[in-house]
Short mmCIF file of C-alpha atoms and ligand atoms in Angstrom, two decimals:
data_model
loop_
_atom_site.label_atom_id
_atom_site.label_comp_id
_atom_site.label_asym_id
_atom_site.label_seq_id
_atom_site.Cartn_x
_atom_site.Cartn_y
_atom_site.Cartn_z
CA UNK D 1 20.25 -21.98 -26.58
CA UNK D 2 16.99 -22.22 -28.42
CA UNK D 3 16.14 -19.55 -31.08
CA UNK D 4 13.21 -17.33 -29.58
CA UNK D 5 11.13 -14.60 -30.85
CA UNK D 6 8.86 -12.27 -28.76
CA UNK D 7 6.00 -12.74 -31.08
CA UNK D 8 5.93 -16.35 -30.74
CA UNK D 9 5.78 -16.11 -26.81
CA UNK D 10 3.03 -13.44 -27.02
CA UNK D 11 1.15 -15.89 -29.50
CA UNK D 12 1.87 -18.82 -27.01
CA UNK D 13 0.49 -16.90 -24.05
CA UNK D 14 -2.46 -15.59 -26.21
CA UNK D 15 -3.40 -19.35 -27.06
CA UNK D 16 -3.17 -20.12 -23.37
CA UNK D 17 0.04 -22.25 -23.60
CA UNK D 18 2.26 -22.25 -20.43
CA UNK D 19 5.27 -20.60 -20.95
CA UNK D 20 8.73 -22.25 -20.04
CA UNK D 21 11.21 -20.41 -17.69
CA UNK D 22 13.65 -19.76 -20.58
CA UNK D 23 10.80 -18.09 -22.57
CA UNK D 24 9.85 -15.76 -19.69
CA UNK D 25 13.61 -14.81 -19.03
CA UNK D 26 13.92 -14.07 -22.83
CA UNK D 27 11.06 -11.66 -22.76
CA UNK D 28 11.53 -9.88 -19.35
CA UNK D 29 15.74 -9.92 -20.04
CA UNK D 30 15.17 -8.45 -23.56
CA UNK D 31 12.75 -5.85 -22.14
CA UNK D 32 15.08 -4.69 -19.32
CA UNK D 33 17.88 -4.57 -22.00
CA UNK D 34 15.83 -2.44 -24.22
CA UNK D 35 15.82 -4.99 -26.96
CA UNK D 36 12.19 -5.89 -27.06
CA UNK D 37 9.82 -2.78 -27.31
CA UNK D 38 7.03 -1.76 -24.75
CA UNK D 39 4.26 -2.76 -27.38
CA UNK D 40 5.40 -6.44 -27.29
CA UNK D 41 5.39 -6.42 -23.46
CA UNK D 42 2.15 -4.72 -23.46
CA UNK D 43 0.50 -7.47 -25.73
CA UNK D 44 2.15 -10.28 -23.66
CA UNK D 45 0.96 -8.42 -20.43
CA UNK D 46 -2.60 -8.24 -21.74
CA UNK D 47 -2.53 -12.16 -22.82
CA UNK D 48 -1.51 -12.84 -19.39
CA UNK D 49 -4.29 -10.80 -18.00
CA UNK D 50 -6.59 -12.92 -20.11
CA UNK D 51 -4.97 -16.31 -19.93
CA UNK D 52 -3.31 -16.24 -16.43
CA UNK D 53 -0.34 -18.17 -15.45
CA UNK D 54 0.11 -21.29 -13.78
CA UNK D 55 1.84 -21.44 -10.24
CA UNK D 56 5.21 -22.69 -11.88
CA UNK D 57 5.09 -19.56 -14.42
CA UNK D 58 4.24 -17.38 -11.73
CA UNK D 59 7.11 -18.47 -9.26
CA UNK D 60 9.53 -18.22 -12.71
CA UNK D 61 8.45 -14.63 -13.64
CA UNK D 62 8.94 -13.80 -9.86
CA UNK D 63 12.53 -15.09 -9.87
CA UNK D 64 13.31 -13.79 -13.29
CA UNK D 65 12.19 -10.32 -12.21
CA UNK D 66 14.02 -10.63 -8.98
CA UNK D 67 17.23 -11.45 -10.68
CA UNK D 68 16.94 -8.61 -13.27
CA UNK D 69 18.76 -6.50 -10.72
CA UNK D 70 20.62 -6.55 -7.29
CA UNK D 71 19.26 -7.52 -3.90
CA UNK D 72 19.65 -5.30 -0.85
CA UNK D 73 22.42 -6.58 1.65
CA UNK D 74 21.13 -6.73 5.18
CA UNK D 75 23.75 -9.17 6.22
CA UNK D 76 25.05 -8.36 9.87
CA UNK D 77 21.79 -6.65 10.90
CA UNK D 78 20.32 -8.44 13.79
CA UNK D 79 16.79 -9.70 12.95
CA UNK D 80 14.18 -10.74 12.98
CA UNK D 81 13.56 -8.78 9.71
CA UNK D 82 9.92 -8.68 9.02
CA UNK D 83 8.11 -6.43 6.54
CA UNK D 84 4.20 -5.96 5.83
CA UNK D 85 3.10 -5.10 2.37
CA UNK D 86 -0.37 -4.12 1.12
CA UNK D 87 -1.79 -4.66 -2.23
CA UNK D 88 -2.91 -1.13 -1.96
CA UNK D 89 -5.98 0.88 -1.28
CA UNK D 90 -7.36 4.37 -0.22
CA UNK D 91 -6.37 5.88 2.96
CA UNK D 92 -4.36 2.77 3.51
CA UNK D 93 -1.42 4.20 5.94
CA UNK D 94 -1.05 1.19 8.18
CA UNK D 95 2.83 0.95 7.30
CA UNK D 96 3.53 4.28 9.11
CA UNK D 97 1.88 2.87 12.30
CA UNK D 98 3.05 -0.77 11.79
CA UNK D 99 6.70 0.05 11.49
CA UNK D 100 7.49 1.79 14.66
CA UNK D 101 4.95 -0.57 16.59
CA UNK D 102 7.16 -3.53 15.38
CA UNK D 103 10.28 -1.89 15.73
CA UNK D 104 9.48 -1.15 19.62
CA UNK D 105 9.00 -4.94 19.90
CA UNK D 106 12.43 -5.82 18.67
CA UNK D 107 11.80 -6.43 15.00
CA UNK D 108 13.39 -4.88 12.30
CA UNK D 109 11.33 -3.44 9.41
CA UNK D 110 13.31 -3.00 6.16
CA UNK D 111 10.48 -1.21 4.25
CA UNK D 112 10.78 -0.58 0.61
CA UNK D 113 7.66 1.30 -0.63
CA UNK D 114 6.04 2.85 -3.71
CA UNK D 115 4.33 6.04 -4.98
CA UNK D 116 0.74 6.64 -5.59
CA UNK D 117 -0.48 4.35 -8.37
CA UNK D 118 -4.02 5.24 -10.11
CA UNK D 119 -6.56 5.90 -7.41
CA UNK D 120 -4.42 4.31 -4.63
CA UNK D 121 -2.07 6.17 -2.46
CA UNK D 122 1.60 5.44 -2.02
CA UNK D 123 3.58 5.59 1.30
CA UNK D 124 6.63 7.56 -0.35
CA UNK D 125 4.34 10.51 -1.37
CA UNK D 126 3.07 10.62 2.32
CA UNK D 127 6.39 10.52 3.99
CA UNK D 128 7.63 13.38 1.84
CA UNK D 129 4.79 15.48 2.79
CA UNK D 130 7.13 15.95 5.92
CA UNK D 131 9.48 18.87 5.01
CA UNK D 132 13.04 17.63 4.43
CA UNK D 133 12.10 13.67 4.65
CA UNK D 134 14.29 11.95 2.21
CA UNK D 135 12.97 8.46 0.78
CA UNK D 136 16.00 8.23 -1.65
CA UNK D 137 18.26 6.36 1.03
CA UNK D 138 21.71 4.95 0.15
CA UNK D 139 22.14 1.47 0.98
CA UNK D 140 24.51 2.22 3.74
CA UNK D 141 21.77 4.86 5.25
CA UNK D 142 18.97 2.45 5.04
CA UNK D 143 21.15 0.10 6.91
CA UNK D 144 22.30 2.41 9.39
CA UNK D 145 18.80 3.82 10.17
CA UNK D 146 17.31 0.25 10.26
CA UNK D 147 19.88 -0.88 12.83
CA UNK D 148 19.52 2.15 14.85
CA UNK D 149 15.67 3.07 14.82
CA UNK D 150 14.14 -0.39 13.96
CA UNK D 151 12.68 0.43 10.59
CA UNK D 152 13.79 2.62 7.74
CA UNK D 153 11.71 3.79 4.66
CA UNK D 154 13.11 3.74 1.17
CA UNK D 155 11.97 4.13 -2.33
CA UNK D 156 12.95 1.36 -4.93
CA UNK D 157 16.40 2.36 -5.80
CA UNK D 158 17.47 2.01 -9.59
CA UNK D 159 19.40 -1.29 -9.18
CA UNK D 160 16.65 -3.11 -7.55
CA UNK D 161 13.97 -5.16 -9.68
CA UNK D 162 14.26 -2.84 -12.95
CA UNK D 163 12.20 -5.34 -14.36
CA UNK D 164 9.13 -4.18 -12.09
CA UNK D 165 9.77 -0.72 -12.42
CA UNK D 166 9.41 -0.75 -16.27
CA UNK D 167 6.64 -3.69 -16.05
CA UNK D 168 4.80 -1.41 -13.55
CA UNK D 169 4.70 1.72 -15.17
CA UNK D 170 3.77 -0.13 -18.55
CA UNK D 171 0.69 -1.91 -16.62
CA UNK D 172 -0.53 1.30 -15.41
CA UNK D 173 -1.22 2.54 -18.75
CA UNK D 174 -2.36 -0.69 -20.51
CA UNK D 175 -5.09 -1.81 -18.21
CA UNK D 176 -3.09 -4.47 -16.80
CA UNK D 177 -2.53 -3.75 -13.49
CA UNK D 178 -5.38 -6.29 -12.06
CA UNK D 179 -3.83 -9.56 -12.94
CA UNK D 180 -3.06 -12.05 -10.31
CA UNK D 181 0.18 -13.52 -11.52
CA UNK D 182 1.58 -10.00 -12.49
CA UNK D 183 0.73 -8.60 -9.19
CA UNK D 184 2.11 -11.64 -7.48
CA UNK D 185 5.30 -11.40 -9.36
CA UNK D 186 5.51 -7.52 -8.86
CA UNK D 187 5.20 -7.81 -5.03
CA UNK D 188 7.38 -10.55 -4.34
CA UNK D 189 10.15 -9.83 -6.51
CA UNK D 190 10.57 -6.61 -4.82
CA UNK D 191 10.24 -7.91 -1.09
CA UNK D 192 12.48 -10.76 -1.98
CA UNK D 193 15.29 -8.12 -2.95
CA UNK D 194 14.40 -5.94 -0.12
CA UNK D 195 15.94 -8.72 2.31
CA UNK D 196 13.17 -9.31 4.96
CA UNK D 197 13.14 -12.82 6.20
CA UNK D 198 9.25 -12.85 6.64
CA UNK D 199 6.29 -10.92 5.20
CA UNK D 200 2.68 -9.92 6.24
CA UNK D 201 0.52 -9.18 3.26
CA UNK D 202 -2.40 -7.02 3.47
CA UNK D 203 -4.46 -8.18 0.53
CA UNK D 204 -7.43 -5.78 -0.17
CA UNK D 205 -10.90 -6.70 -1.76
CA UNK D 206 -13.50 -4.17 -2.61
CA UNK D 207 -14.01 -0.97 -4.52
CA UNK D 208 -11.07 0.75 -3.70
CA UNK D 209 -9.04 -2.32 -4.29
CA UNK D 210 -7.61 -3.88 -7.31
CA UNK D 211 -9.40 -6.96 -6.63
CA UNK D 212 -13.23 -5.84 -6.40
CA UNK D 213 -14.65 -9.08 -4.67
CA UNK D 214 -13.25 -11.04 -1.88
CA UNK D 215 -13.20 -14.38 -3.92
CA UNK D 216 -10.74 -12.71 -6.40
CA UNK D 217 -8.79 -11.37 -3.32
CA UNK D 218 -8.63 -14.83 -1.85
CA UNK D 219 -7.15 -16.11 -5.07
CA UNK D 220 -4.46 -13.26 -5.03
CA UNK D 221 -3.87 -13.74 -1.43
CA UNK D 222 -3.32 -17.83 -2.14
CA UNK D 223 -1.03 -17.04 -5.22
CA UNK D 224 1.17 -14.61 -2.95
CA UNK D 225 1.43 -17.19 -0.33
CA UNK D 226 1.99 -19.94 -2.29
CA UNK D 227 4.67 -18.22 -4.51
CA UNK D 228 6.36 -16.87 -1.36
CA UNK D 229 6.47 -20.18 0.33
CA UNK D 230 7.91 -21.74 -2.46
CA UNK D 231 10.47 -19.22 -2.40
CA UNK D 232 11.28 -20.09 1.32
CA UNK D 233 9.81 -17.03 2.79
CA UNK D 234 7.73 -17.30 5.77
CA UNK D 235 4.30 -15.33 4.93
CA UNK D 236 0.83 -14.50 6.47
CA UNK D 237 -1.73 -12.98 4.44
CA UNK D 238 -5.04 -11.25 5.70
CA UNK D 239 -7.83 -10.58 3.43
CA UNK D 240 -9.03 -7.12 4.62
CA UNK D 241 -11.97 -4.91 3.35
CA UNK D 242 -11.30 -1.89 1.04
CA UNK D 243 -14.65 -0.88 0.06
CA UNK D 244 -14.47 2.22 2.34
CA UNK D 245 -11.45 4.33 2.86
CA UNK D 246 -9.27 3.28 5.85
CA UNK D 247 -9.32 5.66 8.64
CA UNK D 248 -10.23 9.16 8.89
CA UNK D 249 -7.91 10.91 6.48
CA UNK D 250 -6.92 10.53 2.77
CA UNK D 251 -4.05 12.81 1.65
CA UNK D 252 -0.45 12.86 2.06
CA UNK D 253 0.50 15.07 5.28
CA UNK D 254 -3.19 14.58 6.57
CA UNK D 255 -2.54 10.45 6.57
CA UNK D 256 0.98 11.05 8.34
CA UNK D 257 -0.90 13.16 10.99
CA UNK D 258 -3.53 10.63 11.52
CA UNK D 259 -0.78 7.94 12.03
CA UNK D 260 1.12 9.84 14.53
CA UNK D 261 -2.42 10.45 16.30
CA UNK D 262 -2.76 6.76 16.43
CA UNK D 263 0.78 6.27 17.93
CA UNK D 264 -0.52 8.81 20.61
CA UNK D 265 -3.31 6.50 21.27
CA UNK D 266 -6.03 8.72 19.82
CA UNK D 267 -7.03 6.26 17.17
CA UNK D 268 -9.58 4.07 18.53
CA UNK D 269 -12.07 7.27 19.74
CA UNK D 270 -12.41 8.65 16.20
CA UNK D 271 -12.90 7.63 12.59
CA UNK D 272 -9.37 5.96 12.78
CA UNK D 273 -11.12 2.87 14.47
CA UNK D 274 -10.94 0.69 11.41
CA UNK D 275 -7.32 1.94 10.63
CA UNK D 276 -6.37 0.94 14.29
CA UNK D 277 -8.28 -2.62 13.90
CA UNK D 278 -6.47 -3.30 10.77
CA UNK D 279 -3.25 -2.13 11.85
CA UNK D 280 -3.21 -4.29 15.18
CA UNK D 281 -3.83 -7.38 13.30
CA UNK D 282 -1.32 -7.20 10.87
CA UNK D 283 1.23 -6.09 13.46
CA UNK D 284 0.05 -8.88 15.56
CA UNK D 285 1.46 -11.29 12.64
CA UNK D 286 4.42 -9.57 12.14
CA UNK D 287 5.38 -10.13 15.90
CA UNK D 288 4.40 -13.81 15.31
CA UNK D 289 6.64 -14.11 12.37
CA UNK D 290 9.36 -12.35 14.11
CA UNK D 291 9.20 -15.04 16.96
CA UNK D 292 8.15 -12.57 19.66
CA UNK D 293 4.76 -14.34 20.38
CA UNK D 294 3.30 -17.89 19.69
CA UNK D 295 0.16 -16.82 18.06
CA UNK D 296 -1.79 -13.55 17.03
CA UNK D 297 -3.94 -12.91 20.11
CA UNK D 298 -0.82 -12.88 22.25
CA UNK D 299 1.21 -10.89 19.61
CA UNK D 300 -1.81 -8.06 19.45
CA UNK D 301 -1.77 -7.89 23.39
CA UNK D 302 2.10 -7.39 22.95
CA UNK D 303 1.29 -4.56 20.42
CA UNK D 304 -1.18 -2.93 22.51
CA UNK D 305 0.99 -3.08 25.43
CA UNK D 306 3.87 -1.25 23.35
CA UNK D 307 1.44 1.29 22.00
CA UNK D 308 0.71 2.25 25.50
CA UNK D 309 4.35 2.51 26.46
CA UNK D 310 4.76 5.40 23.98
CA UNK D 311 7.95 3.68 22.46
CA UNK D 312 6.62 3.42 18.82
CA UNK D 313 5.81 7.31 19.08
CA UNK D 314 9.23 8.29 20.11
CA UNK D 315 10.79 5.78 17.27
CA UNK D 316 8.52 7.45 14.55
CA UNK D 317 10.09 10.95 15.59
CA UNK D 318 13.42 9.10 15.63
CA UNK D 319 12.92 8.11 12.01
CA UNK D 320 11.78 11.54 10.85
CA UNK D 321 15.29 12.76 12.07
CA UNK D 322 17.26 10.01 10.79
CA UNK D 323 15.50 10.67 7.10
CA UNK D 324 16.32 14.32 7.08
CA UNK D 325 13.03 15.70 8.64
CA UNK D 326 12.61 17.90 11.74
CA UNK D 327 10.67 16.21 14.68
CA UNK D 328 9.83 19.52 16.30
CA UNK D 329 8.59 21.15 13.39
CA UNK D 330 6.42 18.20 12.34
CA UNK D 331 5.00 18.21 15.73
CA UNK D 332 4.08 22.13 15.25
CA UNK D 333 2.68 21.44 11.88
CA UNK D 334 -0.07 19.07 13.19
CA UNK D 335 -3.72 20.52 12.64
CA UNK D 336 -2.25 23.24 10.38
CA UNK D 337 -0.27 22.12 7.52
CA UNK D 338 -3.41 22.27 4.89
CA UNK D 339 -4.12 23.55 1.43
CA UNK D 340 -5.90 27.32 2.01
CA UNK D 341 -8.53 25.86 -0.77
CA UNK D 342 -11.15 24.22 1.44
CA UNK D 343 -14.67 22.95 1.44
CA UNK D 344 -16.99 21.12 3.47
CA UNK D 345 -19.43 18.10 2.08
CA UNK D 346 -22.63 18.04 4.39
CA UNK D 347 -24.86 15.28 4.80
CA UNK D 348 -27.71 15.32 2.33
CA UNK D 349 -30.07 13.19 4.27
CA UNK D 350 -31.24 12.47 7.87
CA UNK D 351 -30.54 8.61 8.75
CA UNK D 352 -27.27 6.54 8.40
CA UNK D 353 -24.39 6.50 5.96
CA UNK D 354 -24.34 3.12 4.55
CA UNK D 355 -21.16 3.33 2.90
CA UNK D 356 -18.39 5.80 1.73
CA UNK D 357 -17.24 4.80 -1.68
CA UNK D 358 -13.26 4.14 -1.70
CA UNK D 359 -13.05 4.07 -5.39
CA UNK D 360 -15.04 7.45 -5.78
CA UNK D 361 -12.90 9.03 -2.89
CA UNK D 362 -9.72 7.66 -4.48
CA UNK D 363 -10.36 9.03 -7.87
CA UNK D 364 -11.67 12.41 -6.46
CA UNK D 365 -8.51 12.39 -4.32
CA UNK D 366 -6.22 12.02 -7.32
CA UNK D 367 -8.20 15.41 -8.87
CA UNK D 368 -7.43 16.93 -5.68
CA UNK D 369 -3.98 16.54 -5.84
CA UNK D 370 -3.48 13.52 -3.55
CA UNK D 371 -2.27 11.39 -6.10
CA UNK D 372 -1.23 11.52 -9.99
CA UNK D 373 -2.52 10.65 -13.47
CA UNK D 374 1.09 10.38 -14.70
CA UNK D 375 4.30 9.41 -13.12
CA UNK D 376 6.10 12.61 -13.63
CA UNK D 377 3.31 14.61 -12.08
CA UNK D 378 3.98 16.49 -8.57
CA UNK D 379 1.37 15.45 -5.70
CA UNK D 380 0.33 18.22 -3.08
CA UNK D 381 1.45 17.40 0.28
CA UNK D 382 -1.67 19.48 1.69
CA UNK D 383 -4.58 18.41 -0.27
CA UNK D 384 -6.73 15.68 0.88
CA UNK D 385 -10.15 14.53 2.85
CA UNK D 386 -11.09 14.27 6.40
CA UNK D 387 -13.94 12.04 7.26
CA UNK D 388 -16.14 13.37 10.24
CA UNK D 389 -18.25 10.38 9.72
CA UNK D 390 -17.99 6.69 8.24
CA UNK D 391 -20.16 4.10 7.28
CA UNK D 392 -22.52 2.92 10.06
CA UNK D 393 -22.67 6.64 11.57
CA UNK D 394 -26.25 8.02 12.27
CA UNK D 395 -26.22 11.52 10.62
CA UNK D 396 -28.53 14.72 10.67
CA UNK D 397 -29.06 16.49 7.10
CA UNK D 398 -26.74 19.39 6.84
CA UNK D 399 -23.87 17.90 9.44
CA UNK D 400 -20.27 18.06 8.05
CA UNK D 401 -19.59 14.60 6.82
CA UNK D 402 -16.02 15.69 4.98
CA UNK D 403 -13.73 18.61 5.08
CA UNK D 404 -12.10 18.94 1.60
CA UNK D 405 -8.66 20.43 0.62
CA UNK D 406 -7.66 20.95 -2.97
CA UNK D 407 -4.23 21.97 -4.17
CA UNK D 408 -6.08 24.94 -5.93
CA UNK D 409 -9.82 26.19 -6.25
CA UNK D 410 -10.40 24.59 -9.61
CA UNK D 411 -9.30 20.92 -8.63
CA UNK D 412 -11.51 21.71 -5.39
CA UNK D 413 -14.37 22.69 -7.29
CA UNK D 414 -14.39 19.84 -9.78
CA UNK D 415 -13.77 17.15 -7.14
CA UNK D 416 -16.74 18.22 -4.79
CA UNK D 417 -19.40 16.57 -6.65
CA UNK D 418 -17.67 13.21 -6.78
CA UNK D 419 -17.11 13.26 -3.23
CA UNK D 420 -20.39 13.93 -2.37
CA UNK D 421 -21.62 11.30 -4.70
CA UNK D 422 -19.55 9.04 -2.81
CA UNK D 423 -21.55 8.78 0.40
CA UNK D 424 -24.46 6.62 0.42
CA UNK D 425 -27.29 6.68 3.07
CA UNK D 426 -29.82 4.58 4.48
CA UNK D 427 -32.94 4.93 6.85
CA UNK D 428 -31.84 1.95 8.99
CA UNK D 429 -28.52 1.19 10.17
CA UNK D 430 -26.36 -0.76 7.87
CA UNK D 431 -25.01 -4.06 8.50
CA UNK D 432 -21.49 -3.77 10.13
CA UNK D 433 -18.57 -4.40 7.57
CA UNK D 434 -16.34 -7.19 8.22
CA UNK D 435 -12.87 -5.63 8.13
CA UNK D 436 -10.79 -8.77 8.39
CA UNK D 437 -12.45 -11.59 6.27
CA UNK D 438 -9.83 -14.52 6.83
CA UNK D 439 -5.98 -15.30 7.48
CA UNK D 440 -4.27 -17.05 4.52
CA UNK D 441 -1.17 -19.22 5.37
CA UNK D 442 0.59 -21.86 3.38
N1 URA R 1 1.42 -3.23 -5.86
C1 URA R 1 2.58 -3.64 -6.28
O1 URA R 1 3.74 -3.85 -5.83
N2 URA R 1 2.71 -4.40 -7.54
C2 URA R 1 1.50 -4.53 -8.14
O2 URA R 1 1.35 -4.91 -9.26
C3 URA R 1 0.11 -4.10 -7.49
C4 URA R 1 0.48 -3.41 -6.38
#
């Protein structure tokens, strides 16, 4: 094997050279083995951030990361095995509706999720707000619940893609998250290891997403679709708006509760309308990839019928029981499990809300206790925000726009000005937001 040094690989990327698979494997392998230090991998990640990677390099990085650990063995589980993954947002909770919905239509969803990162929420933190709910399933538990309930929700086990666990934490503190090839390899290495045969991707753009504008969002979607296709996975990506938080709640238990309300059919009459729209469009693609419908319109019809049948609601409760929670207790806690430290944000003007800035809400949410600043920080199950109005709604000055719960009085007081500043007003009705910009396929 050729003699290699990390410093030469960093310099090559800094100068814009395409790295070979061997060089990428040397760097990532050395990092996972503890032979290459954080500071060299940070410098390399920053060079990738500025110089990018070719499709070949991105595919090689994804494969090297995937092979840094074990893959989940889902052999013997009757499929189709279809998952959905989002690039991350604020109030982005579609997984909790999608998984039981797809399962009710005969799809198996093996969902391996993450925790809150920066200003974006994490599915595991939300689920753990249900008392007793476990997200550290063993492989045999994961298989058992997946086969029985049609879906299972777990965190990334130690053995699965260790390279991503290390690299993700490093990127989070070195300003290198927003890199298309690094996001592509991070997401697809985990998704390939989790065992799904097909994947629907929700690629977000807007202030609350890692990609701020739709052009970069589309580039990320194409990178993900092309790399996944080259790996032999069937994949569809939707480019969706994350300029405003999705749905009516941001918070851990609050978001679980909102999803359950949506499973009970209450989503379309409330500020959860945008959440239901994005969820149904994603679910429709899962149904298509799972071979249950020929195209998305027919897939969506099946999803609407399934929701009306009540079966997804029952599967959601069955999953709570399987993963250690108590469904009766969960039902009892709805509407009540809130922090006692509460305040309201009222409309500052008569007129219309033109926009509620997702980025500001996400950052204020971290301060309230919804997310974390350091990996080891705890999150609060009962902190968060409920929106009584969203962008496009008419309001009268003094009317409640948000109810806010903080993990304590000091966090609540500190977050209120930022939350109020997140609401933008106009005298005339704002243009309607396009929730789904486009579909990207291979
Ligand atoms: N989600 C991931 O799994 N990885 C990233 O790099 C960004 C979002």
